[in-house]
């Protein structure tokens, strides 16, 4: 669905308000959006964790999450590096030489830090000085000899190549240079730690907020969402196959703030485990830019319930949907007059039930539902603000939005005071 057509208010928020189990939400907006509309209701049923490294909601840091927890084996470290690459470049350029080499180097450094419980800030220091032997030694020490040798090879290769690889890797990890961002994912003695495994069986809520685009903290958001979904699958497998109640994972603005590259594969594991992913995109093309054409096709087929709303500008996609809705027979009556008098003939014509231009012109609030085993249906979505519960949710959202504004103002006032006294 196009921007402002009701994805958050008609799909994400109602799903979160109705969720019986743990909820994860990714978003790039705080005020008057899913975060403010649901935070009060969710606080009543469990703990609310807000990971807001870029201060979208100006939320104080009241938690930390160990971003390196899953990077203690090679596969996990590579996946984490992949999140940083995917957050910075589109799928099409994510596999060129520099990206691949930088991704391998980042993965090796994450593994070196994670296997010795070093903080992520050490990775930044190693990125800044490629000649530092520490990560190679740490990798060898942890028994990752092949990775150590590979990293050593990169470091002792031609200087231009090495510098190119390290510079690319530094760009991918640049969001961590901000100490205020890195603090959210670095161990802290005084703050509670968010633990994905415990979350899976709780009724807690995790809000993952970030700005869009390269250099933003969206890699952290994707890594956290990935960690939560994988942890939920592990817990489900341990407890008889399914999470009960199920975990709801709303990836709002998925292509902007939650680019999990293997989301299409992940999808097929999640549904059967009681982990319900809900990926929200502005267009099919946005998904293709993020996961590639084949990846988006895989994601599309792996989803058992798909919803397409207003503002579909992609002619091919609209035509594909129109063909899937199918044809019907239309009777046409033609009357012709000749010398012998009038004659009427009736003929049958096959027409699209919903032609592509009608799909293009779907009004706001109307959506097509594609669910396995059903013909495509047209539905009206019911945004939260038109439900009876809006009497409670509306004021709660307004309060939460006001609190964000107040926190933002308090910060600017703080800066001014500093300026005056200086
Ligand atoms: N509390 C409300 N009362 C009345 N209308 C609202 C309210 N909240 C949102 N809307 C309307 O719903 C529309 C869709 O908002 P929503 O945030 O759900 O869109 P979206 O598809 O998520 O957009 P985006 O891609 O920008 O996130 C808005 O344009 C606004 O007109
Ligand atoms: Mg939205």
Coordinates of C-alpha atoms and ligand atoms in Angstrom, one line a residue:
X1 CA 0.0 0.0 0.0
X2 CA 1.2 3.5 -0.8
X3 CA 2.2 6.0 1.9
X4 CA -0.6 7.3 4.1
X5 CA -3.0 4.7 3.0
X6 CA -3.6 2.9 6.3
X7 CA -0.9 0.3 6.6
X8 CA 0.0 1.3 10.2
X9 CA -3.5 2.4 11.3
X10 CA -5.4 -0.3 9.6
X11 CA -3.1 -3.3 9.9
X12 CA -0.2 -2.9 12.3
X13 CA -2.0 -1.2 15.2
X14 CA -5.1 -3.4 15.3
X15 CA -2.9 -6.5 15.1
X16 CA -0.8 -5.3 18.0
X17 CA -3.8 -4.3 20.1
X18 CA -5.3 -7.8 19.6
X19 CA -2.1 -9.8 20.1
X20 CA -2.3 -12.3 23.0
X21 CA 1.4 -12.9 23.3
X22 CA 4.7 -11.1 22.9
X23 CA 4.9 -8.3 20.3
X24 CA 7.8 -6.9 18.3
X25 CA 7.4 -3.7 16.2
X26 CA 9.9 -2.0 14.0
X27 CA 9.2 1.5 12.8
X28 CA 10.7 4.7 11.6
X29 CA 8.0 6.9 13.2
X30 CA 7.1 7.5 16.8
X31 CA 4.6 10.4 17.3
X32 CA 1.0 9.5 16.2
X33 CA 2.0 6.1 14.9
X34 CA 2.0 2.5 16.1
X35 CA 4.4 3.2 19.0
X36 CA 2.2 5.8 20.7
X37 CA -1.1 4.1 19.9
X38 CA -0.1 0.8 21.5
X39 CA 2.5 1.6 24.2
X40 CA 0.0 2.1 27.0
X41 CA -2.1 -0.9 26.2
X42 CA 1.0 -3.1 25.9
X43 CA 2.4 -1.8 29.2
X44 CA -0.7 -3.2 30.9
X45 CA 0.1 -6.8 29.9
X46 CA 3.9 -7.0 30.1
X47 CA 7.2 -5.1 30.2
X48 CA 7.7 -2.6 27.4
X49 CA 11.3 -2.5 26.0
X50 CA 12.1 0.4 23.7
X51 CA 15.3 0.3 21.6
X52 CA 15.5 3.9 20.4
X53 CA 19.2 4.4 19.4
X54 CA 18.5 7.4 17.2
X55 CA 16.0 9.0 19.5
X56 CA 13.0 8.8 17.3
X57 CA 10.8 8.8 20.4
X58 CA 13.4 10.6 22.6
X59 CA 13.1 7.6 24.8
X60 CA 15.6 7.4 27.7
X61 CA 18.0 4.4 27.5
X62 CA 16.4 2.0 30.0
X63 CA 17.7 -1.3 28.5
X64 CA 20.5 -2.8 26.6
X65 CA 20.7 -5.7 24.2
X66 CA 23.8 -7.7 23.5
X67 CA 24.1 -7.4 19.7
X68 CA 27.1 -9.9 19.8
X69 CA 25.2 -12.6 21.7
X70 CA 24.4 -14.5 18.5
X71 CA 27.8 -13.8 16.8
X72 CA 29.7 -16.3 18.9
X73 CA 29.7 -18.8 16.0
X74 CA 30.7 -18.1 12.4
X75 CA 27.2 -18.3 11.0
X76 CA 25.8 -15.8 13.5
X77 CA 28.7 -13.4 13.0
X78 CA 28.2 -13.5 9.2
X79 CA 24.5 -12.9 9.6
X80 CA 25.2 -9.9 11.8
X81 CA 27.6 -8.5 9.2
X82 CA 24.9 -9.1 6.6
X83 CA 22.5 -6.8 8.5
X84 CA 25.0 -4.0 8.3
X85 CA 25.6 -4.5 4.6
X86 CA 21.9 -4.8 3.8
X87 CA 21.1 -1.6 5.8
X88 CA 23.6 0.3 3.7
X89 CA 23.2 -1.0 0.1
X90 CA 20.5 -2.4 -2.1
X91 CA 20.4 -6.1 -3.0
X92 CA 21.8 -5.4 -6.4
X93 CA 25.1 -3.9 -5.2
X94 CA 25.4 -6.0 -2.0
X95 CA 27.3 -8.7 -3.8
X96 CA 30.1 -6.9 -5.6
X97 CA 33.8 -7.4 -4.6
X98 CA 34.1 -4.6 -2.0
X99 CA 30.8 -5.4 -0.3
X100 CA 31.5 -9.1 -0.1
X101 CA 35.1 -8.5 1.2
X102 CA 33.9 -5.9 3.7
X103 CA 31.1 -8.2 4.9
X104 CA 33.6 -11.0 5.4
X105 CA 35.9 -8.7 7.3
X106 CA 33.1 -7.3 9.5
X107 CA 32.0 -10.9 10.2
X108 CA 35.5 -11.9 11.2
X109 CA 35.8 -8.9 13.6
X110 CA 32.4 -9.6 15.1
X111 CA 33.4 -13.2 15.7
X112 CA 36.7 -12.1 17.3
X113 CA 34.9 -9.8 19.7
X114 CA 32.0 -12.0 20.4
X115 CA 34.0 -15.2 21.1
X116 CA 35.9 -13.3 23.9
X117 CA 32.9 -11.3 25.2
X118 CA 34.5 -8.1 24.0
X119 CA 32.1 -5.1 23.4
X120 CA 31.2 -4.0 19.9
X121 CA 33.2 -0.8 20.4
X122 CA 36.3 -3.0 20.1
X123 CA 35.3 -3.8 16.5
X124 CA 35.3 -0.1 15.7
X125 CA 38.8 0.3 17.1
X126 CA 40.0 -2.7 15.0
X127 CA 38.3 -1.2 11.9
X128 CA 40.1 2.1 12.5
X129 CA 43.6 0.4 12.6
X130 CA 43.8 -2.6 10.2
X131 CA 47.3 -3.3 11.3
X132 CA 46.2 -4.2 14.8
X133 CA 46.8 -8.0 15.3
X134 CA 44.5 -8.4 18.2
X135 CA 41.5 -9.7 16.3
X136 CA 43.6 -12.3 14.4
X137 CA 45.0 -13.5 17.8
X138 CA 41.6 -13.6 19.4
X139 CA 40.2 -15.7 16.5
X140 CA 43.1 -18.1 16.7
X141 CA 42.7 -18.3 20.4
X142 CA 39.0 -19.2 20.1
X143 CA 39.9 -22.0 17.6
X144 CA 38.7 -20.1 14.5
X145 CA 41.9 -20.7 12.6
X146 CA 40.5 -20.5 9.1
X147 CA 38.8 -17.2 9.8
X148 CA 41.9 -15.9 11.5
X149 CA 44.0 -16.9 8.4
X150 CA 41.5 -15.2 6.1
X151 CA 41.5 -12.0 8.1
X152 CA 45.3 -12.1 8.2
X153 CA 45.3 -12.5 4.4
X154 CA 43.1 -9.4 4.0
X155 CA 45.3 -7.4 6.4
X156 CA 48.6 -8.3 4.8
X157 CA 47.3 -8.0 1.2
X158 CA 48.0 -5.1 -1.2
X159 CA 47.5 -1.9 0.8
X160 CA 45.0 -0.3 -1.6
X161 CA 42.9 -3.4 -1.5
X162 CA 43.1 -3.6 2.2
X163 CA 42.2 0.0 2.7
X164 CA 39.4 -0.2 0.3
X165 CA 37.9 -3.2 2.1
X166 CA 38.3 -1.6 5.5
X167 CA 36.9 1.7 4.4
X168 CA 33.8 -0.1 3.0
X169 CA 33.4 -2.0 6.3
X170 CA 33.8 1.2 8.2
X171 CA 31.0 2.8 6.2
X172 CA 28.7 -0.2 6.9
X173 CA 29.4 0.0 10.6
X174 CA 29.4 3.8 10.8
X175 CA 26.2 4.0 12.9
X176 CA 28.1 2.5 15.8
X177 CA 30.6 5.4 15.8
X178 CA 28.0 7.4 17.7
X179 CA 28.5 6.5 21.3
X180 CA 24.9 7.2 22.1
X181 CA 23.9 4.6 19.5
X182 CA 26.5 2.0 20.5
X183 CA 25.5 2.3 24.2
X184 CA 22.2 0.6 23.5
X185 CA 23.9 -2.6 22.3
X186 CA 26.9 -2.6 24.8
X187 CA 26.7 -4.3 28.1
X188 CA 25.7 -2.1 31.0
X189 CA 25.8 -2.9 34.7
X190 CA 23.0 -0.6 35.8
X191 CA 20.3 -1.3 33.1
X192 CA 18.3 -4.5 32.5
X193 CA 19.3 -6.6 29.6
X194 CA 16.8 -7.5 26.9
X195 CA 16.9 -11.2 26.4
X196 CA 15.3 -12.6 23.2
X197 CA 14.8 -16.1 24.7
X198 CA 12.9 -14.9 27.7
X199 CA 10.9 -12.5 25.5
X200 CA 9.5 -15.4 23.5
X201 CA 7.5 -16.8 26.4
X202 CA 6.6 -13.4 27.9
X203 CA 3.8 -11.0 27.1
X204 CA 6.4 -8.2 26.7
X205 CA 6.7 -5.7 23.8
X206 CA 9.8 -4.7 22.0
X207 CA 9.7 -1.4 20.1
X208 CA 12.6 -1.1 17.6
X209 CA 12.8 2.4 16.3
X210 CA 15.3 3.8 13.7
X211 CA 15.6 6.4 11.0
X212 CA 15.8 5.2 7.4
X213 CA 18.8 4.9 5.0
X214 CA 22.5 4.3 5.1
X215 CA 24.3 5.4 8.2
X216 CA 21.1 5.0 10.3
X217 CA 20.8 2.6 13.1
X218 CA 18.5 0.3 11.0
X219 CA 21.2 -2.4 11.0
X220 CA 20.7 -2.7 14.7
X221 CA 17.0 -2.8 14.3
X222 CA 17.2 -5.6 11.7
X223 CA 19.7 -7.5 13.9
X224 CA 17.4 -7.3 16.9
X225 CA 14.3 -8.3 15.0
X226 CA 16.2 -11.2 13.5
X227 CA 17.5 -12.3 16.9
X228 CA 14.0 -12.2 18.5
X229 CA 12.5 -14.2 15.7
X230 CA 15.2 -16.8 15.7
X231 CA 15.1 -17.0 19.5
X232 CA 11.3 -17.5 19.3
X233 CA 11.7 -20.4 16.9
X234 CA 14.3 -22.0 19.2
X235 CA 11.9 -21.7 22.2
X236 CA 9.0 -23.1 20.2
X237 CA 11.1 -26.1 19.1
X238 CA 11.9 -26.8 22.7
X239 CA 8.3 -26.5 23.9
X240 CA 6.5 -28.8 21.6
X241 CA 6.8 -27.1 18.3
X242 CA 4.7 -24.0 18.7
X243 CA 4.7 -20.8 20.8
X244 CA 1.5 -20.5 22.7
X245 CA 0.4 -17.7 22.8
X246 CA 2.1 -16.9 19.4
X247 CA 4.6 -14.1 19.0
X248 CA 3.6 -11.2 16.7
X249 CA 6.4 -9.6 14.8
X250 CA 5.3 -6.5 12.9
X251 CA 8.0 -5.3 10.6
X252 CA 6.5 -1.9 9.7
X253 CA 8.5 0.0 7.1
X254 CA 10.5 -3.3 6.6
X255 CA 12.4 -2.1 3.6
X256 CA 13.5 1.0 5.3
X257 CA 14.4 -0.1 8.8
X258 CA 14.4 -3.9 8.9
X259 CA 16.2 -5.3 6.0
X260 CA 16.8 -8.9 7.0
X261 CA 18.3 -10.4 3.9
X262 CA 17.1 -13.9 4.5
X263 CA 13.6 -12.9 5.6
X264 CA 12.1 -14.9 2.7
X265 CA 13.8 -18.1 4.1
X266 CA 13.0 -17.2 7.6
X267 CA 9.3 -16.9 6.7
X268 CA 8.9 -20.6 6.0
X269 CA 10.2 -21.5 9.5
X270 CA 8.2 -18.9 11.4
X271 CA 4.6 -19.7 10.7
X272 CA 4.7 -23.3 11.7
X273 CA 6.3 -22.3 15.0
X274 CA 3.7 -19.8 16.2
X275 CA 5.8 -16.8 15.3
X276 CA 3.8 -14.5 13.1
X277 CA 5.7 -12.2 10.9
X278 CA 3.9 -9.3 9.3
X279 CA 6.0 -7.5 6.7
X280 CA 4.7 -4.1 5.7
X281 CA 5.9 -2.5 2.4
X282 CA 4.9 0.5 0.3
X283 CA 5.0 -1.4 -3.0
X284 CA 6.1 -4.7 -4.5
X285 CA 9.0 -2.9 -6.1
X286 CA 10.3 -1.7 -2.7
X287 CA 10.5 -5.3 -1.7
X288 CA 12.4 -6.1 -4.9
X289 CA 15.0 -3.4 -4.3
X290 CA 15.5 -4.8 -0.8
X291 CA 15.5 -8.6 -1.4
X292 CA 16.0 -8.8 -5.2
X293 CA 13.4 -10.1 -7.7
X294 CA 13.8 -13.7 -6.7
X295 CA 13.9 -12.9 -3.0
X296 CA 10.7 -10.8 -3.2
X297 CA 9.0 -13.6 -5.1
X298 CA 10.1 -16.0 -2.4
X299 CA 8.8 -13.8 0.3
X300 CA 5.5 -13.3 -1.6
X301 CA 5.0 -17.0 -2.0
X302 CA 6.0 -17.8 1.6
X303 CA 3.4 -15.4 3.0
X304 CA 0.1 -17.3 3.5
X305 CA -1.9 -14.1 3.8
X306 CA -1.2 -11.1 1.6
X307 CA -2.9 -7.8 1.4
X308 CA -2.7 -5.3 -1.4
X309 CA -4.1 -1.8 -0.9
X310 CA -4.4 1.5 -2.6
X311 CA -1.8 3.2 -4.7
X312 CA -0.4 0.3 -6.8
X313 CA 1.6 2.2 -9.5
X314 CA 3.3 -0.9 -10.8
X315 CA 1.5 -1.8 -14.0
X316 CA 2.9 -5.4 -14.2
X317 CA 2.0 -6.1 -10.6
X318 CA -1.5 -4.7 -11.1
X319 CA -1.9 -6.8 -14.2
X320 CA -0.7 -9.9 -12.4
X321 CA -3.2 -9.4 -9.7
X322 CA -6.0 -8.7 -12.1
X323 CA -5.3 -12.0 -13.8
X324 CA -5.3 -13.8 -10.5
X325 CA -8.7 -12.3 -9.6
X326 CA -9.9 -13.9 -12.8
X327 CA -12.4 -13.4 -15.6
X328 CA -16.2 -13.5 -15.8
X329 CA -18.6 -13.8 -18.7
X330 CA -20.4 -10.7 -19.6
X331 CA -23.6 -10.7 -21.8
X332 CA -23.7 -8.2 -24.5
X333 CA -26.9 -7.5 -26.4
X334 CA -26.6 -5.9 -29.8
X335 CA -29.6 -4.6 -31.8
X336 CA -29.3 -4.1 -35.4
X337 CA -31.9 -2.5 -37.7
X338 CA -32.3 -3.6 -41.3
X339 CA -35.0 -3.5 -44.0
X340 CA -36.5 -6.6 -42.5
X341 CA -36.9 -4.9 -39.2
X342 CA -35.0 -5.0 -35.9
X343 CA -32.9 -8.0 -34.8
X344 CA -31.4 -8.6 -31.5
X345 CA -28.4 -10.8 -30.9
X346 CA -26.9 -11.8 -27.6
X347 CA -23.3 -12.7 -27.3
X348 CA -21.0 -13.6 -24.4
X349 CA -17.7 -11.9 -23.8
X350 CA -15.0 -12.7 -21.2
X351 CA -13.8 -9.8 -19.2
X352 CA -11.6 -9.3 -16.2
X353 CA -13.5 -9.1 -13.0
X354 CA -11.2 -6.4 -11.7
X355 CA -9.1 -4.8 -14.5
X356 CA -5.7 -3.4 -13.7
X357 CA -6.8 0.2 -13.8
X358 CA -9.4 -0.6 -11.1
X359 CA -6.7 -2.1 -8.9
X360 CA -4.6 1.0 -9.5
X361 CA -7.6 3.1 -8.4
X362 CA -8.5 1.0 -5.2
X363 CA -9.8 3.7 -2.8
X364 CA -8.1 4.2 0.6
X365 CA -9.5 1.6 3.0
X366 CA -10.2 -1.1 0.4
X367 CA -7.8 -3.9 0.0
X368 CA -7.4 -7.2 -1.8
X369 CA -6.9 -10.2 0.3
X370 CA -4.9 -13.1 -1.1
X371 CA -5.0 -16.1 1.3
X372 CA -4.1 -19.7 0.5
X373 CA -7.1 -21.7 -0.6
X374 CA -9.4 -18.8 -1.2
X375 CA -10.4 -16.7 -4.2
X376 CA -9.1 -13.2 -4.0
X377 CA -11.5 -11.1 -1.9
X378 CA -12.0 -7.4 -1.5
X379 CA -12.1 -6.2 2.0
X380 CA -12.5 -2.9 3.9
X381 CA -9.9 -2.4 6.5
X382 CA -10.9 -1.1 9.9
X383 CA -8.4 1.4 11.2
X384 CA -8.0 1.6 15.0
X385 CA -9.5 5.1 15.1
X386 CA -12.8 3.9 13.8
X387 CA -13.1 1.1 16.4
X388 CA -15.0 1.5 19.7
X389 CA -11.7 1.1 21.5
X390 CA -10.5 4.4 20.0
X391 CA -12.1 6.1 23.0
X392 CA -9.3 4.7 25.0
X393 CA -6.6 4.3 22.4
X394 CA -6.9 7.8 21.0
X395 CA -6.3 9.7 24.2
X396 CA -3.5 7.2 25.1
X397 CA -1.8 7.9 21.8
X398 CA -2.2 11.7 22.3
X399 CA -0.6 11.4 25.8
X400 CA 2.3 9.3 24.5
X401 CA 2.8 11.8 21.6
X402 CA 2.8 14.7 24.0
X403 CA 5.4 12.9 26.2
X404 CA 7.7 12.6 23.1
X405 CA 7.4 16.3 22.4
X406 CA 8.1 17.1 26.0
X407 CA 11.2 14.9 26.1
X408 CA 12.4 16.6 22.8
X409 CA 11.8 20.0 24.3
X410 CA 13.6 19.2 27.5
X411 CA 16.6 18.3 25.4
X412 CA 16.7 21.5 23.5
X413 CA 16.2 23.5 26.7
X414 CA 19.2 21.6 28.2
X415 CA 21.3 22.6 25.2
X416 CA 20.3 26.3 25.5
X417 CA 21.2 26.3 29.1
X418 CA 24.5 24.9 28.3
X419 CA 25.0 27.6 25.6
X420 CA 24.1 30.4 28.0
X421 CA 26.4 29.3 30.8
X422 CA 29.3 28.6 28.5
Ligands
LIG1 N1 -6.3 9.1 14.7 C1 -6.6 9.3 13.4 N2 -7.8 9.9 13.1 C2 -8.2 10.0 11.8 N3 -7.5 9.7 10.8 C3 -6.3 9.1 11.0 C4 -5.8 8.9 12.3 N4 -4.6 8.4 12.2 C5 -4.3 8.2 10.9 N5 -5.3 8.7 10.2 C6 -5.5 8.7 8.7 O1 -5.0 7.5 8.2 C7 -4.2 7.7 7.1 C8 -3.2 6.6 7.0 O2 -2.3 6.6 8.1 P1 -1.2 5.5 8.3 O3 -0.2 6.0 9.2 O4 -1.9 4.2 8.8 O5 -0.7 5.2 6.9 P2 0.5 4.3 6.4 O6 0.0 3.5 5.2 O7 1.1 3.6 7.6 O8 1.6 5.4 5.9 P3 3.2 5.4 5.9 O9 3.6 4.6 4.7 O10 3.4 6.9 5.7 O11 3.6 4.9 7.2 C9 -3.6 9.1 7.3 O12 -3.4 9.8 6.1 C10 -4.6 9.8 8.1 O13 -5.5 10.5 7.3
LIG2 MG1 3.0 3.6 8.5

